[in-house]
XYZ file of C-alpha atoms in Angstrom:
160
model
C 36.674 163.375 201.658
C 37.259 161.272 197.670
C 33.393 159.295 198.438
C 31.139 163.157 199.259
C 33.603 165.034 196.193
C 32.227 161.398 194.025
C 28.471 162.171 195.809
C 28.329 165.514 195.009
C 30.246 165.503 191.556
C 27.307 162.603 190.588
C 24.884 164.330 191.188
C 26.351 167.095 189.533
C 25.893 165.288 186.468
C 22.961 164.180 187.359
C 20.462 167.284 187.940
C 22.609 169.248 184.834
C 21.858 166.204 182.087
C 18.548 166.180 183.788
C 17.126 170.064 183.408
C 18.808 169.570 179.947
C 16.986 166.985 178.442
C 14.112 168.987 179.913
C 15.363 171.937 177.775
C 15.476 169.874 175.094
C 11.646 168.452 175.498
C 10.291 171.129 176.260
C 11.609 173.170 172.978
C 10.870 170.911 170.507
C 7.603 170.412 172.441
C 6.971 174.033 172.052
C 8.514 173.630 168.291
C 5.262 171.184 167.741
C 2.675 173.567 169.965
C 3.589 176.997 167.641
C 4.049 175.435 164.267
C 0.596 173.327 165.704
C -0.486 176.527 165.659
C 1.083 178.754 162.773
C -0.558 175.855 160.785
C -4.740 176.978 161.464
C -3.038 181.188 162.324
C -2.385 180.975 158.532
C -6.194 178.834 157.242
C -7.346 181.150 159.387
C -5.582 184.489 157.120
C -5.963 182.834 154.483
C -9.680 182.605 155.692
C -9.763 186.019 156.523
C -8.822 187.380 154.052
C -11.189 186.269 151.663
C -14.282 187.165 153.722
C -12.756 191.288 153.172
C -12.798 190.643 150.104
C -16.265 189.191 149.788
C -18.099 192.143 151.778
C -16.091 194.163 149.445
C -17.896 192.791 146.719
C -21.106 192.595 148.966
C -20.494 196.243 149.669
C -20.614 197.690 145.908
C -23.346 195.421 144.566
C -25.864 196.830 147.604
C -25.270 200.379 145.890
C -26.229 198.515 142.382
C -30.212 198.671 144.544
C -28.781 202.675 145.891
C -28.257 204.126 142.437
C -31.350 205.362 139.571
C -32.238 203.238 136.920
C -29.715 204.168 134.490
C -27.091 203.952 136.463
C -27.599 199.760 138.015
C -25.555 199.090 135.245
C -22.291 200.813 135.716
C -22.106 200.385 139.261
C -22.965 196.617 138.336
C -20.231 196.432 135.886
C -17.195 198.438 137.872
C -18.767 195.895 140.233
C -17.684 192.720 138.301
C -14.658 194.021 137.159
C -13.829 195.236 140.386
C -9.210 194.848 141.350
C -8.822 192.385 143.357
C -8.783 193.748 147.173
C -5.669 194.795 148.942
C -5.434 192.417 151.675
C -2.411 193.663 152.963
C -3.291 194.880 156.105
C -4.572 191.319 157.129
C -0.901 190.017 157.123
C -0.324 188.602 159.766
C 3.716 187.795 161.018
C 5.106 184.124 161.722
C 8.388 184.351 163.909
C 10.908 181.926 163.429
C 11.835 179.480 165.731
C 15.124 181.048 168.317
C 18.139 179.491 167.479
C 18.642 176.997 170.149
C 19.761 177.186 173.229
C 23.349 175.889 174.114
C 23.195 173.543 177.188
C 27.031 173.274 178.832
C 26.962 169.882 180.131
C 31.131 170.091 180.521
C 31.990 171.537 184.387
C 30.806 168.192 184.624
C 31.356 166.370 181.351
C 33.767 163.390 183.325
C 31.744 162.074 186.039
C 32.719 159.277 188.237
C 34.648 156.529 187.265
C 34.850 157.553 182.805
C 38.037 157.080 181.748
C 38.785 160.773 181.741
C 38.195 161.178 185.418
C 40.573 160.109 187.351
C 43.100 161.947 185.037
C 40.879 165.066 185.647
C 40.461 165.083 189.266
C 43.612 163.392 190.326
C 45.950 162.590 188.308
C 47.209 165.270 186.719
C 47.076 167.209 190.749
C 49.695 168.100 192.547
C 48.866 166.406 195.443
C 48.712 163.278 194.145
C 51.021 161.347 195.143
C 51.235 162.677 197.950
C 47.191 161.672 198.261
C 46.567 159.229 196.306
C 42.799 158.150 195.700
C 40.948 155.390 196.540
C 38.740 152.940 194.104
C 35.820 154.848 192.049
C 32.174 155.121 193.075
C 30.663 155.464 189.642
C 27.354 157.532 189.887
C 24.363 154.984 190.263
C 22.217 156.602 187.449
C 24.905 155.554 184.886
C 25.573 152.548 186.890
C 22.890 150.865 186.544
C 21.285 152.008 183.338
C 21.240 155.467 181.073
C 17.757 156.440 182.758
C 18.224 159.072 184.835
C 16.531 158.448 188.504
C 14.245 161.815 188.999
C 10.589 160.812 189.687
C 7.493 162.647 188.725
C 7.545 164.676 191.654
C 10.587 165.466 191.227
C 11.734 166.649 188.179
C 10.437 169.683 186.573
C 7.431 171.348 184.210
C 8.508 172.364 180.734
C 5.836 175.686 181.903
C 8.543 176.563 185.319
């Protein structure tokens, strides 16, 4: 029973820490994509505002041709003195990056064989004196390396 418990706790630890790592990676990727897109959109927004103002000036200058001869100079001067166009209706909204969610790994904070594990799961229990535990079985993913053992086929992607 102890071995099965520790094995299950190791599997839960691996899964939860992998999911939290994936969340962090996906969030970072999404933030980078959002900031890159925001840069593009801000540039395009500025360009549309300049084009809009230019189009309004062109419309005004075209009125010079429609004006009578004695009015053409006055229309031309009014076009040249035209105030800056209000382009606020072309303003884009740029949402703030939301705060990161907290990925709670407290349920697996003490995987088998870390110093606090025995105290948390065995020694602090009333039954411990009546049923002493065997040596713990370390989690393979923690014992062999700091790398997780999830394969590319098993790991969910950011789009899931």
